[in-house]
mmCIF file of C-alpha atoms in Angstrom:
data_model
loop_
_atom_site.group_PDB
_atom_site.id
_atom_site.type_symbol
_atom_site.label_atom_id
_atom_site.label_comp_id
_atom_site.label_asym_id
_atom_site.label_seq_id
_atom_site.Cartn_x
_atom_site.Cartn_y
_atom_site.Cartn_z
ATOM 1 C CA LYS A 243 7.776 4.454 3.584
ATOM 2 C CA ALA A 244 6.059 1.294 4.758
ATOM 3 C CA GLY A 245 6.747 -1.885 2.797
ATOM 4 C CA VAL A 246 4.324 -4.431 1.423
ATOM 5 C CA THR A 247 2.146 -5.804 4.206
ATOM 6 C CA GLN A 248 0.593 -9.242 4.088
ATOM 7 C CA THR A 249 -1.874 -10.608 6.586
ATOM 8 C CA PRO A 250 -2.115 -12.991 8.241
ATOM 9 C CA ARG A 251 1.438 -14.359 8.536
ATOM 10 C CA TYR A 252 0.301 -17.892 9.293
ATOM 11 C CA LEU A 253 -2.874 -19.825 8.640
ATOM 12 C CA ILE A 254 -3.949 -23.361 9.332
ATOM 13 C CA LYS A 255 -7.027 -24.583 7.494
ATOM 14 C CA THR A 256 -8.783 -27.880 6.879
ATOM 15 C CA ARG A 257 -9.372 -29.469 3.492
ATOM 16 C CA GLY A 258 -12.524 -28.177 1.864
ATOM 17 C CA GLN A 259 -12.464 -24.813 3.629
ATOM 18 C CA GLN A 260 -11.778 -21.510 1.938
ATOM 19 C CA VAL A 261 -9.254 -18.827 2.810
ATOM 20 C CA THR A 262 -8.722 -15.139 2.074
ATOM 21 C CA LEU A 263 -5.302 -13.520 2.154
ATOM 22 C CA SER A 264 -4.693 -9.792 2.179
ATOM 23 C CA CYS A 265 -1.973 -7.585 0.716
ATOM 24 C CA SER A 266 -1.403 -3.855 1.166
ATOM 25 C CA PRO A 267 1.074 -2.461 -1.373
ATOM 26 C CA ILE A 268 3.660 0.238 -0.902
ATOM 27 C CA SER A 269 2.020 3.652 -1.008
ATOM 28 C CA GLY A 270 1.820 4.853 -4.608
ATOM 29 C CA HIS A 271 2.183 1.389 -6.120
ATOM 30 C CA ARG A 272 -0.743 0.458 -8.323
ATOM 31 C CA SER A 273 0.279 -3.047 -9.374
ATOM 32 C CA VAL A 274 -0.091 -6.059 -7.107
ATOM 33 C CA SER A 275 0.894 -9.585 -8.071
ATOM 34 C CA TRP A 276 0.606 -12.876 -6.214
ATOM 35 C CA TYR A 277 2.906 -15.900 -6.162
ATOM 36 C CA GLN A 278 2.781 -19.372 -4.674
ATOM 37 C CA GLN A 279 6.026 -20.871 -3.385
ATOM 38 C CA THR A 280 6.384 -24.585 -2.688
ATOM 39 C CA PRO A 281 9.506 -26.767 -2.348
ATOM 40 C CA GLY A 282 8.503 -28.833 -5.379
ATOM 41 C CA GLN A 283 7.311 -26.154 -7.817
ATOM 42 C CA GLY A 284 9.281 -23.126 -6.699
ATOM 43 C CA LEU A 285 7.848 -19.643 -7.160
ATOM 44 C CA GLN A 286 4.834 -19.647 -9.448
ATOM 45 C CA PHE A 287 2.903 -16.646 -10.742
ATOM 46 C CA LEU A 288 -0.774 -16.593 -9.772
ATOM 47 C CA PHE A 289 -2.115 -13.272 -11.104
ATOM 48 C CA GLU A 290 -1.447 -9.562 -11.432
ATOM 49 C CA TYR A 291 -3.777 -6.614 -10.857
ATOM 50 C CA PHE A 292 -3.489 -2.986 -11.871
ATOM 51 C CA SER A 293 -6.151 -0.377 -11.184
ATOM 52 C CA GLU A 294 -8.615 -3.075 -10.102
ATOM 53 C CA THR A 295 -8.171 -5.044 -13.346
ATOM 54 C CA GLN A 296 -6.578 -8.447 -13.682
ATOM 55 C CA ARG A 297 -4.033 -8.090 -16.479
ATOM 56 C CA ASN A 298 -2.527 -11.564 -16.468
ATOM 57 C CA LYS A 299 -2.908 -14.871 -14.714
ATOM 58 C CA GLY A 300 -0.912 -18.049 -14.266
ATOM 59 C CA ASN A 301 -1.879 -21.667 -14.743
ATOM 60 C CA PHE A 302 -3.873 -22.284 -11.604
ATOM 61 C CA PRO A 303 -7.391 -23.733 -11.246
ATOM 62 C CA GLY A 304 -10.393 -21.474 -10.849
ATOM 63 C CA ARG A 305 -10.380 -22.134 -7.082
ATOM 64 C CA PHE A 306 -7.716 -19.423 -6.944
ATOM 65 C CA SER A 307 -9.131 -15.962 -7.408
ATOM 66 C CA GLY A 308 -8.235 -12.423 -6.512
ATOM 67 C CA ARG A 309 -9.332 -8.865 -6.608
ATOM 68 C CA GLN A 310 -7.967 -5.390 -6.147
ATOM 69 C CA PHE A 311 -9.688 -2.472 -4.495
ATOM 70 C CA SER A 312 -9.648 1.189 -5.445
ATOM 71 C CA ASN A 313 -6.942 1.878 -2.843
ATOM 72 C CA SER A 314 -4.735 -0.782 -4.555
ATOM 73 C CA ARG A 315 -5.047 -3.234 -1.677
ATOM 74 C CA SER A 316 -5.555 -6.759 -2.917
ATOM 75 C CA GLU A 317 -7.009 -9.998 -1.680
ATOM 76 C CA MET A 318 -6.672 -13.520 -2.959
ATOM 77 C CA ASN A 319 -9.100 -16.298 -2.191
ATOM 78 C CA VAL A 320 -8.664 -20.041 -2.387
ATOM 79 C CA SER A 321 -11.821 -22.094 -2.198
ATOM 80 C CA THR A 322 -12.234 -25.809 -1.490
ATOM 81 C CA LEU A 323 -8.734 -26.110 -0.097
ATOM 82 C CA GLU A 324 -6.630 -29.140 -0.958
ATOM 83 C CA LEU A 325 -3.550 -30.490 0.817
ATOM 84 C CA GLY A 326 -1.439 -29.382 -2.154
ATOM 85 C CA ASP A 327 -2.398 -25.766 -1.546
ATOM 86 C CA SER A 328 -0.100 -25.697 1.475
ATOM 87 C CA ALA A 329 2.507 -23.113 0.525
ATOM 88 C CA LEU A 330 4.009 -19.719 1.148
ATOM 89 C CA TYR A 331 1.895 -17.121 -0.638
ATOM 90 C CA LEU A 332 3.791 -13.996 -1.567
ATOM 91 C CA CYS A 333 2.462 -10.677 -2.707
ATOM 92 C CA ALA A 334 4.512 -8.100 -4.583
ATOM 93 C CA SER A 335 3.803 -4.523 -5.499
ATOM 94 C CA SER A 336 5.316 -2.233 -8.073
ATOM 95 C CA ILE A 337 4.607 1.192 -9.448
ATOM 96 C CA SER A 338 3.329 0.010 -12.806
ATOM 97 C CA GLY A 339 3.885 -3.698 -13.064
ATOM 98 C CA GLY A 340 6.898 -5.834 -13.897
ATOM 99 C CA ARG A 341 7.405 -4.416 -17.348
ATOM 100 C CA ARG A 342 8.696 -1.103 -16.147
ATOM 101 C CA SER A 343 9.396 -1.222 -12.452
ATOM 102 C CA PRO A 344 10.937 -3.549 -9.875
ATOM 103 C CA LEU A 345 8.855 -5.821 -7.677
ATOM 104 C CA HIS A 346 8.852 -5.445 -3.909
ATOM 105 C CA PHE A 347 7.658 -8.395 -1.876
ATOM 106 C CA GLY A 348 5.869 -8.744 1.419
ATOM 107 C CA ASN A 349 6.875 -11.310 4.036
ATOM 108 C CA GLY A 350 4.271 -13.777 2.848
ATOM 109 C CA THR A 351 1.452 -15.807 4.333
ATOM 110 C CA ARG A 352 2.288 -19.399 5.175
ATOM 111 C CA LEU A 353 -0.792 -21.537 4.616
ATOM 112 C CA THR A 354 -0.988 -25.058 5.982
ATOM 113 C CA VAL A 355 -3.885 -27.264 4.897
ATOM 114 C CA THR A 356 -4.574 -30.320 7.047
ATOM 115 C CA GLY B 148 6.072 -20.403 -22.184
ATOM 116 C CA ILE B 149 9.508 -19.045 -21.421
ATOM 117 C CA GLN B 150 12.016 -21.288 -19.653
ATOM 118 C CA VAL B 151 14.330 -19.851 -17.004
ATOM 119 C CA GLU B 152 17.351 -21.824 -15.837
ATOM 120 C CA GLN B 153 19.803 -20.992 -13.088
ATOM 121 C CA SER B 154 23.208 -22.421 -12.322
ATOM 122 C CA PRO B 155 24.637 -23.741 -10.175
ATOM 123 C CA PRO B 156 21.680 -25.085 -8.178
ATOM 124 C CA ASP B 157 23.728 -25.178 -4.982
ATOM 125 C CA LEU B 158 26.889 -23.398 -3.930
ATOM 126 C CA ILE B 159 28.977 -23.497 -0.757
ATOM 127 C CA LEU B 160 31.532 -20.745 -0.229
ATOM 128 C CA GLN B 161 34.097 -19.893 2.377
ATOM 129 C CA GLU B 162 33.587 -16.414 3.784
ATOM 130 C CA GLY B 163 35.532 -13.909 1.700
ATOM 131 C CA ALA B 164 35.314 -15.875 -1.555
ATOM 132 C CA ASN B 165 33.806 -14.580 -4.801
ATOM 133 C CA SER B 166 31.112 -16.244 -6.902
ATOM 134 C CA THR B 167 29.180 -15.914 -10.142
ATOM 135 C CA LEU B 168 25.582 -17.041 -10.529
ATOM 136 C CA ARG B 169 24.060 -17.472 -13.962
ATOM 137 C CA CYS B 170 20.539 -17.120 -15.325
ATOM 138 C CA ASN B 171 19.591 -18.295 -18.827
ATOM 139 C CA PHE B 172 16.231 -17.654 -20.453
ATOM 140 C CA SER B 173 14.741 -19.111 -23.593
ATOM 141 C CA ASP B 174 12.962 -16.130 -25.153
ATOM 142 C CA SER B 175 13.110 -12.361 -25.440
ATOM 143 C CA VAL B 176 12.270 -10.510 -22.244
ATOM 144 C CA ASN B 177 11.095 -7.053 -21.269
ATOM 145 C CA ASN B 178 13.104 -7.052 -18.089
ATOM 146 C CA LEU B 179 15.040 -9.167 -15.638
ATOM 147 C CA GLN B 180 15.297 -8.943 -11.870
ATOM 148 C CA TRP B 181 17.508 -10.620 -9.277
ATOM 149 C CA PHE B 182 16.198 -11.420 -5.801
ATOM 150 C CA HIS B 183 17.669 -12.766 -2.591
ATOM 151 C CA GLN B 184 15.479 -14.873 -0.305
ATOM 152 C CA ASN B 185 16.927 -14.998 3.190
ATOM 153 C CA PRO B 186 16.556 -17.988 5.535
ATOM 154 C CA TRP B 187 13.414 -16.402 7.001
ATOM 155 C CA GLY B 188 11.699 -16.390 3.613
ATOM 156 C CA GLN B 189 11.909 -12.677 2.876
ATOM 157 C CA LEU B 190 12.454 -11.841 -0.803
ATOM 158 C CA ILE B 191 14.598 -8.778 -1.428
ATOM 159 C CA ASN B 192 14.981 -7.155 -4.817
ATOM 160 C CA LEU B 193 18.696 -6.835 -5.624
ATOM 161 C CA PHE B 194 18.638 -5.564 -9.195
ATOM 162 C CA TYR B 195 16.197 -4.523 -11.870
ATOM 163 C CA ILE B 196 18.404 -5.004 -14.918
ATOM 164 C CA PRO B 197 16.833 -5.492 -18.365
ATOM 165 C CA SER B 198 20.256 -4.913 -19.949
ATOM 166 C CA GLY B 199 23.738 -3.677 -19.141
ATOM 167 C CA THR B 200 25.621 -3.745 -15.876
ATOM 168 C CA LYS B 201 24.773 -2.439 -12.418
ATOM 169 C CA GLN B 202 26.671 -2.484 -9.160
ATOM 170 C CA ASN B 203 25.517 -2.208 -5.568
ATOM 171 C CA GLY B 204 28.288 -2.581 -3.016
ATOM 172 C CA ARG B 205 29.726 -6.095 -3.185
ATOM 173 C CA LEU B 206 27.089 -7.195 -5.678
ATOM 174 C CA SER B 207 26.964 -6.532 -9.377
ATOM 175 C CA ALA B 208 24.854 -7.853 -12.221
ATOM 176 C CA THR B 209 25.140 -7.987 -15.975
ATOM 177 C CA THR B 210 22.385 -8.814 -18.454
ATOM 178 C CA VAL B 211 23.083 -9.562 -22.120
ATOM 179 C CA ALA B 212 19.539 -9.628 -23.433
ATOM 180 C CA THR B 213 20.546 -10.436 -27.022
ATOM 181 C CA GLU B 214 22.259 -13.624 -25.809
ATOM 182 C CA ARG B 215 19.547 -14.373 -23.242
ATOM 183 C CA TYR B 216 21.525 -14.561 -20.056
ATOM 184 C CA SER B 217 22.312 -12.630 -16.912
ATOM 185 C CA LEU B 218 25.081 -12.954 -14.337
ATOM 186 C CA LEU B 219 25.115 -12.008 -10.663
ATOM 187 C CA TYR B 220 28.521 -11.467 -9.080
ATOM 188 C CA ILE B 221 29.051 -11.649 -5.340
ATOM 189 C CA SER B 222 32.440 -10.524 -4.088
ATOM 190 C CA SER B 223 33.971 -10.968 -0.634
ATOM 191 C CA SER B 224 31.031 -13.107 0.455
ATOM 192 C CA GLN B 225 29.674 -12.864 3.998
ATOM 193 C CA THR B 226 27.573 -15.289 6.013
ATOM 194 C CA THR B 227 24.631 -12.906 5.625
ATOM 195 C CA ASP B 228 24.738 -13.565 1.874
ATOM 196 C CA SER B 229 23.429 -17.071 2.529
ATOM 197 C CA GLY B 230 20.018 -17.886 1.124
ATOM 198 C CA VAL B 231 18.491 -18.489 -2.280
ATOM 199 C CA TYR B 232 19.090 -16.232 -5.268
ATOM 200 C CA PHE B 233 16.377 -16.043 -7.900
ATOM 201 C CA CYS B 234 16.294 -14.418 -11.282
ATOM 202 C CA ALA B 235 12.906 -13.471 -12.663
ATOM 203 C CA VAL B 236 11.903 -12.374 -16.138
ATOM 204 C CA GLU B 237 8.935 -10.883 -17.889
ATOM 205 C CA GLN B 238 8.533 -12.418 -21.316
ATOM 206 C CA GLU B 239 8.315 -9.897 -24.137
ATOM 207 C CA THR B 240 5.005 -11.338 -25.336
ATOM 208 C CA SER B 241 3.400 -11.714 -21.910
ATOM 209 C CA TYR B 242 3.285 -8.443 -20.067
ATOM 210 C CA ASP B 243 2.861 -8.305 -16.323
ATOM 211 C CA LYS B 244 3.587 -12.013 -15.813
ATOM 212 C CA VAL B 245 6.907 -12.461 -14.029
ATOM 213 C CA ILE B 246 8.448 -15.938 -14.233
ATOM 214 C CA PHE B 247 11.010 -17.059 -11.669
ATOM 215 C CA GLY B 248 13.925 -19.393 -12.151
ATOM 216 C CA PRO B 249 14.453 -22.334 -9.777
ATOM 217 C CA GLY B 250 17.061 -20.450 -7.758
ATOM 218 C CA THR B 251 20.639 -20.947 -6.599
ATOM 219 C CA SER B 252 20.995 -21.932 -2.957
ATOM 220 C CA LEU B 253 24.087 -20.292 -1.466
ATOM 221 C CA SER B 254 25.678 -21.175 1.854
ATOM 222 C CA VAL B 255 28.553 -19.036 3.096
ATOM 223 C CA ILE B 256 30.499 -20.657 5.895
ATOM 224 C CA PRO B 257 32.839 -18.830 8.299
#
């Protein structure tokens, strides 16, 4: 069974631009969640989707958004990039969400904003 | 929101030694998970353990939800155990939002 796939692996963007990251969950998993990892703040929860609905979100500005498609694939978008958005963005999938099933992570997308 | 603390923050072990990592949380949780992040950044789920004890090879974990802590035991450590160990919880009153602790950085030296 294929794992969680995130694309692209690396991205370099300029301040003010926008970026879209993609995540394909494990087959049969309907929950996808996103996390930002930085040396200073650690792993922080961005949002979680289940059956195309956002069920919870973290404390991030509205520049961070996401969506989930009917095939459970998910995308997250960051608009008007800032230097502080440089981070490793991790996506995780689970059968039904963290409350009942373990999370499985992809290898992440490393975003550098210059 | 819930606070998650991990100790120790850093740990250096000689290969073959045993260790115990601790995770404390400030509120009731629906579940708790332990992860290992290897030096290449990959996060691997070690245990899904809302309560009780589980074992997987040289690793075992115990969660005492009523006392709000969990322990991860690593026995006969190997250099491949190096990396950062995170615990993550889902607060009872905030479904589907998983909060990570700051991690324990482990270095196993030959």
